[in-house]
Amino acid sequence: CTDTADFAGVNIAIPDGDPIGVTNSQVVSGITGTTLGGDVELSAVCFKIDHTWVGDVIVTLVSPNGAQVVLLDQPGVPASGFGCGGDNLEVCIETGTGNEAEGVCNNLPAISGTYTAANGGDLEAINNFGGAPNGTWQLIVSDMAAGDTGTLIDWSLIFDNGPVASWTPPDTLCGNSPIVNLDPLVTGTLGGTWSGTGVTGDTFDPTGLSGLFPVTYM
């Protein structure tokens, strides 16, 4: 399940050649869940920016908990000198690493699609920091070189408030099978608690058991 906070029609001019840039603050409310990285996760941030020569642009997201992640950092710099000379951005940044937009450069838009954060950063850092999903979020857009201008058109935040972890049991266990360490079977958020017949802490002991038993990870 997802919740989207959509900030359409922002239309804020980005100061030319100004590292401080422009900050758009938006108060988010109504997102399901209480704790980032717990019962809700920020899964993506999307933005549309009309700007000539996008190699000038840095985009940073700041969450209510104060954590910040650089989403886009002058794509093409320094590999191609002055960076990507194409115009306009229609980009979503998702959690994870390894798919940065650094080497992408087309035109109208110069960069579009879904990528991960710049400079090896990870949007997951905001979830790991915790705090509430509702509150004031900020998108900062900076222009690092004079001569090209642009506008932040709109942006949005996408939250996943479905399960943040699941686990896969072994195919077969016998009554004489060794004790099973359960944590390595988890996909997603670690640090939860286990319960059920045969469970002690984070292990399951099948000794003397037969049939089917529910084991829960919370």
PDB file of C-alpha atoms in Angstrom:
ATOM      1  CA  CYS A   1       0.000   0.000   0.000  1.00  0.00           C
ATOM      2  CA  THR A   2       1.255   3.486  -0.768  1.00  0.00           C
ATOM      3  CA  ASP A   3       0.512   7.065   0.208  1.00  0.00           C
ATOM      4  CA  THR A   4       1.558   9.965  -2.016  1.00  0.00           C
ATOM      5  CA  ALA A   5       2.101  13.560  -0.943  1.00  0.00           C
ATOM      6  CA  ASP A   6       1.873  15.539  -4.175  1.00  0.00           C
ATOM      7  CA  PHE A   7       3.027  19.161  -4.372  1.00  0.00           C
ATOM      8  CA  ALA A   8       1.833  20.261  -7.788  1.00  0.00           C
ATOM      9  CA  GLY A   9       2.130  23.729  -9.260  1.00  0.00           C
ATOM     10  CA  VAL A  10       4.998  24.886  -7.054  1.00  0.00           C
ATOM     11  CA  ASN A  11       6.577  26.907  -9.897  1.00  0.00           C
ATOM     12  CA  ILE A  12       9.436  28.452  -7.915  1.00  0.00           C
ATOM     13  CA  ALA A  13      12.334  30.141  -9.715  1.00  0.00           C
ATOM     14  CA  ILE A  14      15.791  28.708  -9.010  1.00  0.00           C
ATOM     15  CA  PRO A  15      18.381  31.457  -8.359  1.00  0.00           C
ATOM     16  CA  ASP A  16      21.081  31.468 -11.041  1.00  0.00           C
ATOM     17  CA  GLY A  17      24.634  30.679  -9.939  1.00  0.00           C
ATOM     18  CA  ASP A  18      23.642  30.448  -6.262  1.00  0.00           C
ATOM     19  CA  PRO A  19      24.880  27.466  -4.190  1.00  0.00           C
ATOM     20  CA  ILE A  20      22.291  28.225  -1.499  1.00  0.00           C
ATOM     21  CA  GLY A  21      19.510  27.801  -4.032  1.00  0.00           C
ATOM     22  CA  VAL A  22      15.809  27.757  -3.272  1.00  0.00           C
ATOM     23  CA  THR A  23      14.086  25.723  -0.549  1.00  0.00           C
ATOM     24  CA  ASN A  24      10.498  24.590  -0.975  1.00  0.00           C
ATOM     25  CA  SER A  25       8.974  23.521   2.358  1.00  0.00           C
ATOM     26  CA  GLN A  26       5.794  21.442   2.446  1.00  0.00           C
ATOM     27  CA  VAL A  27       3.849  20.271   5.496  1.00  0.00           C
ATOM     28  CA  VAL A  28       2.804  16.646   5.025  1.00  0.00           C
ATOM     29  CA  SER A  29      -0.150  15.188   6.921  1.00  0.00           C
ATOM     30  CA  GLY A  30      -2.359  12.142   6.634  1.00  0.00           C
ATOM     31  CA  ILE A  31       0.395   9.636   5.858  1.00  0.00           C
ATOM     32  CA  THR A  32      -0.440   6.243   7.361  1.00  0.00           C
ATOM     33  CA  GLY A  33       2.068   5.107   9.972  1.00  0.00           C
ATOM     34  CA  THR A  34       3.955   6.736  12.797  1.00  0.00           C
ATOM     35  CA  THR A  35       7.647   5.906  12.363  1.00  0.00           C
ATOM     36  CA  LEU A  36       9.837   6.020   9.263  1.00  0.00           C
ATOM     37  CA  GLY A  37      11.672   2.744   8.901  1.00  0.00           C
ATOM     38  CA  GLY A  38       9.076   1.086  11.131  1.00  0.00           C
ATOM     39  CA  ASP A  39       5.454   0.936  10.025  1.00  0.00           C
ATOM     40  CA  VAL A  40       6.005   3.293   7.060  1.00  0.00           C
ATOM     41  CA  GLU A  41       8.871   3.849   4.615  1.00  0.00           C
ATOM     42  CA  LEU A  42       9.745   6.645   2.230  1.00  0.00           C
ATOM     43  CA  SER A  43      10.095   4.726  -1.042  1.00  0.00           C
ATOM     44  CA  ALA A  44      10.642   7.519  -3.584  1.00  0.00           C
ATOM     45  CA  VAL A  45      10.779  11.263  -4.203  1.00  0.00           C
ATOM     46  CA  CYS A  46       9.905  12.633  -7.638  1.00  0.00           C
ATOM     47  CA  PHE A  47      10.499  16.086  -9.071  1.00  0.00           C
ATOM     48  CA  LYS A  48      10.030  18.023 -12.281  1.00  0.00           C
ATOM     49  CA  ILE A  49      12.431  20.875 -12.975  1.00  0.00           C
ATOM     50  CA  ASP A  50      12.571  22.988 -16.112  1.00  0.00           C
ATOM     51  CA  HIS A  51      16.185  24.159 -16.378  1.00  0.00           C
ATOM     52  CA  THR A  52      18.600  24.735 -19.226  1.00  0.00           C
ATOM     53  CA  TRP A  53      21.914  22.885 -18.795  1.00  0.00           C
ATOM     54  CA  VAL A  54      20.977  20.503 -15.990  1.00  0.00           C
ATOM     55  CA  GLY A  55      24.653  19.919 -15.223  1.00  0.00           C
ATOM     56  CA  ASP A  56      24.395  23.032 -13.050  1.00  0.00           C
ATOM     57  CA  VAL A  57      21.768  21.561 -10.722  1.00  0.00           C
ATOM     58  CA  ILE A  58      21.935  19.981  -7.252  1.00  0.00           C
ATOM     59  CA  VAL A  59      18.748  18.622  -5.642  1.00  0.00           C
ATOM     60  CA  THR A  60      18.598  17.709  -1.934  1.00  0.00           C
ATOM     61  CA  LEU A  61      15.754  16.290   0.180  1.00  0.00           C
ATOM     62  CA  VAL A  62      15.444  17.105   3.903  1.00  0.00           C
ATOM     63  CA  SER A  63      12.997  15.131   6.058  1.00  0.00           C
ATOM     64  CA  PRO A  64      11.139  16.220   9.217  1.00  0.00           C
ATOM     65  CA  ASN A  65      13.665  14.237  11.264  1.00  0.00           C
ATOM     66  CA  GLY A  66      16.485  16.409   9.896  1.00  0.00           C
ATOM     67  CA  ALA A  67      18.110  13.724   7.759  1.00  0.00           C
ATOM     68  CA  GLN A  68      19.039  14.827   4.259  1.00  0.00           C
ATOM     69  CA  VAL A  69      20.017  13.054   1.069  1.00  0.00           C
ATOM     70  CA  VAL A  70      21.502  14.551  -2.113  1.00  0.00           C
ATOM     71  CA  LEU A  71      19.289  13.251  -4.900  1.00  0.00           C
ATOM     72  CA  LEU A  72      21.045  14.743  -7.920  1.00  0.00           C
ATOM     73  CA  ASP A  73      24.485  16.358  -7.978  1.00  0.00           C
ATOM     74  CA  GLN A  74      25.429  18.244 -11.163  1.00  0.00           C
ATOM     75  CA  PRO A  75      25.047  15.255 -13.494  1.00  0.00           C
ATOM     76  CA  GLY A  76      28.049  14.849 -15.745  1.00  0.00           C
ATOM     77  CA  VAL A  77      30.430  16.810 -13.487  1.00  0.00           C
ATOM     78  CA  PRO A  78      33.381  16.370 -13.425  1.00  0.00           C
ATOM     79  CA  ALA A  79      33.599  13.632 -16.062  1.00  0.00           C
ATOM     80  CA  SER A  80      32.328  15.838 -18.883  1.00  0.00           C
ATOM     81  CA  GLY A  81      33.701  19.167 -17.727  1.00  0.00           C
ATOM     82  CA  PHE A  82      30.683  21.404 -17.291  1.00  0.00           C
ATOM     83  CA  GLY A  83      28.196  18.535 -16.956  1.00  0.00           C
ATOM     84  CA  CYS A  84      25.126  17.580 -18.934  1.00  0.00           C
ATOM     85  CA  GLY A  85      24.114  20.348 -21.321  1.00  0.00           C
ATOM     86  CA  GLY A  86      20.588  19.047 -21.890  1.00  0.00           C
ATOM     87  CA  ASP A  87      17.457  20.750 -20.617  1.00  0.00           C
ATOM     88  CA  ASN A  88      14.863  19.743 -17.990  1.00  0.00           C
ATOM     89  CA  LEU A  89      14.464  16.985 -15.408  1.00  0.00           C
ATOM     90  CA  GLU A  90      11.565  14.575 -14.783  1.00  0.00           C
ATOM     91  CA  VAL A  91      13.049  12.219 -12.236  1.00  0.00           C
ATOM     92  CA  CYS A  92      12.089   9.864  -9.409  1.00  0.00           C
ATOM     93  CA  ILE A  93      14.734   8.851  -6.868  1.00  0.00           C
ATOM     94  CA  GLU A  94      14.079   5.526  -5.136  1.00  0.00           C
ATOM     95  CA  THR A  95      15.740   3.714  -2.254  1.00  0.00           C
ATOM     96  CA  GLY A  96      18.871   1.680  -2.895  1.00  0.00           C
ATOM     97  CA  THR A  97      22.155   2.414  -4.626  1.00  0.00           C
ATOM     98  CA  GLY A  98      23.912   1.711  -7.896  1.00  0.00           C
ATOM     99  CA  ASN A  99      21.637   3.408 -10.419  1.00  0.00           C
ATOM    100  CA  GLU A 100      22.616   7.068 -10.268  1.00  0.00           C
ATOM    101  CA  ALA A 101      21.730   9.554 -13.025  1.00  0.00           C
ATOM    102  CA  GLU A 102      25.310  10.844 -13.179  1.00  0.00           C
ATOM    103  CA  GLY A 103      26.044   9.560 -16.678  1.00  0.00           C
ATOM    104  CA  VAL A 104      22.628  10.227 -18.237  1.00  0.00           C
ATOM    105  CA  CYS A 105      22.310  13.154 -20.648  1.00  0.00           C
ATOM    106  CA  ASN A 106      19.646  13.478 -23.314  1.00  0.00           C
ATOM    107  CA  ASN A 107      17.399  16.436 -24.051  1.00  0.00           C
ATOM    108  CA  LEU A 108      13.833  17.536 -23.409  1.00  0.00           C
ATOM    109  CA  PRO A 109      14.099  16.155 -20.846  1.00  0.00           C
ATOM    110  CA  ALA A 110      17.804  15.734 -20.327  1.00  0.00           C
ATOM    111  CA  ILE A 111      17.166  13.170 -17.594  1.00  0.00           C
ATOM    112  CA  SER A 112      13.941  11.240 -17.006  1.00  0.00           C
ATOM    113  CA  GLY A 113      13.014   8.004 -15.285  1.00  0.00           C
ATOM    114  CA  THR A 114      13.821   6.369 -11.960  1.00  0.00           C
ATOM    115  CA  TYR A 115      17.279   6.383 -10.362  1.00  0.00           C
ATOM    116  CA  THR A 116      18.981   6.114  -6.971  1.00  0.00           C
ATOM    117  CA  ALA A 117      20.540   8.990  -5.013  1.00  0.00           C
ATOM    118  CA  ALA A 118      23.758  10.717  -6.070  1.00  0.00           C
ATOM    119  CA  ASN A 119      27.300  10.124  -4.806  1.00  0.00           C
ATOM    120  CA  GLY A 120      26.550   6.640  -3.508  1.00  0.00           C
ATOM    121  CA  GLY A 121      23.871   7.992  -1.181  1.00  0.00           C
ATOM    122  CA  ASP A 122      20.701   6.107  -0.368  1.00  0.00           C
ATOM    123  CA  LEU A 123      17.204   7.462   0.239  1.00  0.00           C
ATOM    124  CA  GLU A 124      16.959   4.680   2.827  1.00  0.00           C
ATOM    125  CA  ALA A 125      19.096   6.863   5.105  1.00  0.00           C
ATOM    126  CA  ILE A 126      15.986   8.897   5.889  1.00  0.00           C
ATOM    127  CA  ASN A 127      14.091   5.756   6.928  1.00  0.00           C
ATOM    128  CA  ASN A 128      17.030   4.564   9.004  1.00  0.00           C
ATOM    129  CA  PHE A 129      17.021   7.876  10.891  1.00  0.00           C
ATOM    130  CA  GLY A 130      13.440   7.261  12.049  1.00  0.00           C
ATOM    131  CA  GLY A 131      10.977   9.924  13.132  1.00  0.00           C
ATOM    132  CA  ALA A 132       7.492  10.716  11.901  1.00  0.00           C
ATOM    133  CA  PRO A 133       6.531  10.731   8.206  1.00  0.00           C
ATOM    134  CA  ASN A 134       4.180  13.645   8.792  1.00  0.00           C
ATOM    135  CA  GLY A 135       5.724  17.063   9.241  1.00  0.00           C
ATOM    136  CA  THR A 136       7.736  19.542   7.207  1.00  0.00           C
ATOM    137  CA  TRP A 137       9.673  18.159   4.244  1.00  0.00           C
ATOM    138  CA  GLN A 138      12.025  20.326   2.197  1.00  0.00           C
ATOM    139  CA  LEU A 139      13.335  20.093  -1.351  1.00  0.00           C
ATOM    140  CA  ILE A 140      16.401  22.268  -1.978  1.00  0.00           C
ATOM    141  CA  VAL A 141      17.424  23.067  -5.564  1.00  0.00           C
ATOM    142  CA  SER A 142      20.715  24.825  -6.233  1.00  0.00           C
ATOM    143  CA  ASP A 143      22.234  26.177  -9.449  1.00  0.00           C
ATOM    144  CA  MET A 144      26.021  26.036  -9.272  1.00  0.00           C
ATOM    145  CA  ALA A 145      26.947  28.047 -12.384  1.00  0.00           C
ATOM    146  CA  ALA A 146      25.727  31.313 -13.886  1.00  0.00           C
ATOM    147  CA  GLY A 147      24.208  31.594 -17.333  1.00  0.00           C
ATOM    148  CA  ASP A 148      21.349  29.071 -17.238  1.00  0.00           C
ATOM    149  CA  THR A 149      18.132  29.373 -15.283  1.00  0.00           C
ATOM    150  CA  GLY A 150      15.202  27.218 -14.299  1.00  0.00           C
ATOM    151  CA  THR A 151      12.090  26.557 -12.251  1.00  0.00           C
ATOM    152  CA  LEU A 152      11.029  23.879  -9.784  1.00  0.00           C
ATOM    153  CA  ILE A 153       7.659  22.895 -11.282  1.00  0.00           C
ATOM    154  CA  ASP A 154       6.433  20.240  -8.847  1.00  0.00           C
ATOM    155  CA  TRP A 155       7.533  17.367  -6.623  1.00  0.00           C
ATOM    156  CA  SER A 156       6.076  14.515  -4.625  1.00  0.00           C
ATOM    157  CA  LEU A 157       6.855  11.963  -1.913  1.00  0.00           C
ATOM    158  CA  ILE A 158       5.807   8.314  -2.099  1.00  0.00           C
ATOM    159  CA  PHE A 159       5.474   6.248   1.078  1.00  0.00           C
ATOM    160  CA  ASP A 160       5.100   2.489   1.454  1.00  0.00           C
ATOM    161  CA  ASN A 161       2.907   1.695   4.436  1.00  0.00           C
ATOM    162  CA  GLY A 162       2.571  -1.996   3.722  1.00  0.00           C
ATOM    163  CA  PRO A 163       4.672  -4.738   5.334  1.00  0.00           C
ATOM    164  CA  VAL A 164       8.302  -3.676   5.779  1.00  0.00           C
ATOM    165  CA  ALA A 165       9.552  -7.214   6.326  1.00  0.00           C
ATOM    166  CA  SER A 166       8.688 -10.801   5.442  1.00  0.00           C
ATOM    167  CA  TRP A 167      10.319 -14.155   6.005  1.00  0.00           C
ATOM    168  CA  THR A 168      10.597 -17.443   4.161  1.00  0.00           C
ATOM    169  CA  PRO A 169      10.621 -20.700   6.165  1.00  0.00           C
ATOM    170  CA  PRO A 170      12.880 -23.626   5.227  1.00  0.00           C
ATOM    171  CA  ASP A 171      11.365 -26.117   2.777  1.00  0.00           C
ATOM    172  CA  THR A 172      11.348 -29.049   5.192  1.00  0.00           C
ATOM    173  CA  LEU A 173      12.093 -29.563   8.875  1.00  0.00           C
ATOM    174  CA  CYS A 174      12.134 -32.881  10.680  1.00  0.00           C
ATOM    175  CA  GLY A 175      11.822 -33.577  14.384  1.00  0.00           C
ATOM    176  CA  ASN A 176      15.539 -34.264  14.509  1.00  0.00           C
ATOM    177  CA  SER A 177      16.583 -31.258  12.410  1.00  0.00           C
ATOM    178  CA  PRO A 178      19.045 -28.855  14.043  1.00  0.00           C
ATOM    179  CA  ILE A 179      17.906 -25.605  15.634  1.00  0.00           C
ATOM    180  CA  VAL A 180      17.168 -22.950  13.005  1.00  0.00           C
ATOM    181  CA  ASN A 181      18.473 -19.373  13.250  1.00  0.00           C
ATOM    182  CA  LEU A 182      15.466 -17.346  12.067  1.00  0.00           C
ATOM    183  CA  ASP A 183      16.922 -13.870  11.419  1.00  0.00           C
ATOM    184  CA  PRO A 184      18.745 -14.865   8.184  1.00  0.00           C
ATOM    185  CA  LEU A 185      15.348 -15.875   6.769  1.00  0.00           C
ATOM    186  CA  VAL A 186      14.065 -12.262   6.934  1.00  0.00           C
ATOM    187  CA  THR A 187      13.767 -10.027   3.881  1.00  0.00           C
ATOM    188  CA  GLY A 188      13.393  -6.373   4.868  1.00  0.00           C
ATOM    189  CA  THR A 189      13.688  -4.698   8.249  1.00  0.00           C
ATOM    190  CA  LEU A 190      15.651  -6.613  10.890  1.00  0.00           C
ATOM    191  CA  GLY A 191      15.362  -6.141  14.639  1.00  0.00           C
ATOM    192  CA  GLY A 192      11.845  -7.517  15.069  1.00  0.00           C
ATOM    193  CA  THR A 193      10.622 -10.179  17.506  1.00  0.00           C
ATOM    194  CA  TRP A 194       9.734 -13.834  16.912  1.00  0.00           C
ATOM    195  CA  SER A 195       6.951 -15.838  18.541  1.00  0.00           C
ATOM    196  CA  GLY A 196       5.373 -19.274  18.197  1.00  0.00           C
ATOM    197  CA  THR A 197       5.716 -22.904  19.254  1.00  0.00           C
ATOM    198  CA  GLY A 198       9.361 -23.984  19.357  1.00  0.00           C
ATOM    199  CA  VAL A 199      10.611 -20.375  19.262  1.00  0.00           C
ATOM    200  CA  THR A 200      13.160 -19.067  21.742  1.00  0.00           C
ATOM    201  CA  GLY A 201      14.508 -15.597  21.008  1.00  0.00           C
ATOM    202  CA  ASP A 202      15.465 -15.683  17.331  1.00  0.00           C
ATOM    203  CA  THR A 203      15.715 -19.486  16.981  1.00  0.00           C
ATOM    204  CA  PHE A 204      13.279 -22.322  16.277  1.00  0.00           C
ATOM    205  CA  ASP A 205      13.803 -25.801  17.743  1.00  0.00           C
ATOM    206  CA  PRO A 206      11.778 -28.536  15.962  1.00  0.00           C
ATOM    207  CA  THR A 207      12.750 -31.241  18.459  1.00  0.00           C
ATOM    208  CA  GLY A 208       9.716 -33.356  19.336  1.00  0.00           C
ATOM    209  CA  LEU A 209       7.301 -31.343  17.185  1.00  0.00           C
ATOM    210  CA  SER A 210       5.099 -32.571  14.342  1.00  0.00           C
ATOM    211  CA  GLY A 211       2.506 -30.947  12.120  1.00  0.00           C
ATOM    212  CA  LEU A 212       2.149 -27.263  11.247  1.00  0.00           C
ATOM    213  CA  PHE A 213       2.898 -24.415  13.627  1.00  0.00           C
ATOM    214  CA  PRO A 214       2.484 -20.656  13.058  1.00  0.00           C
ATOM    215  CA  VAL A 215       5.682 -18.694  13.607  1.00  0.00           C
ATOM    216  CA  THR A 216       5.330 -14.906  13.575  1.00  0.00           C
ATOM    217  CA  TYR A 217       7.887 -12.164  12.964  1.00  0.00           C
ATOM    218  CA  MET A 218       6.804  -8.677  14.092  1.00  0.00           C
TER     219      MET A 218
END
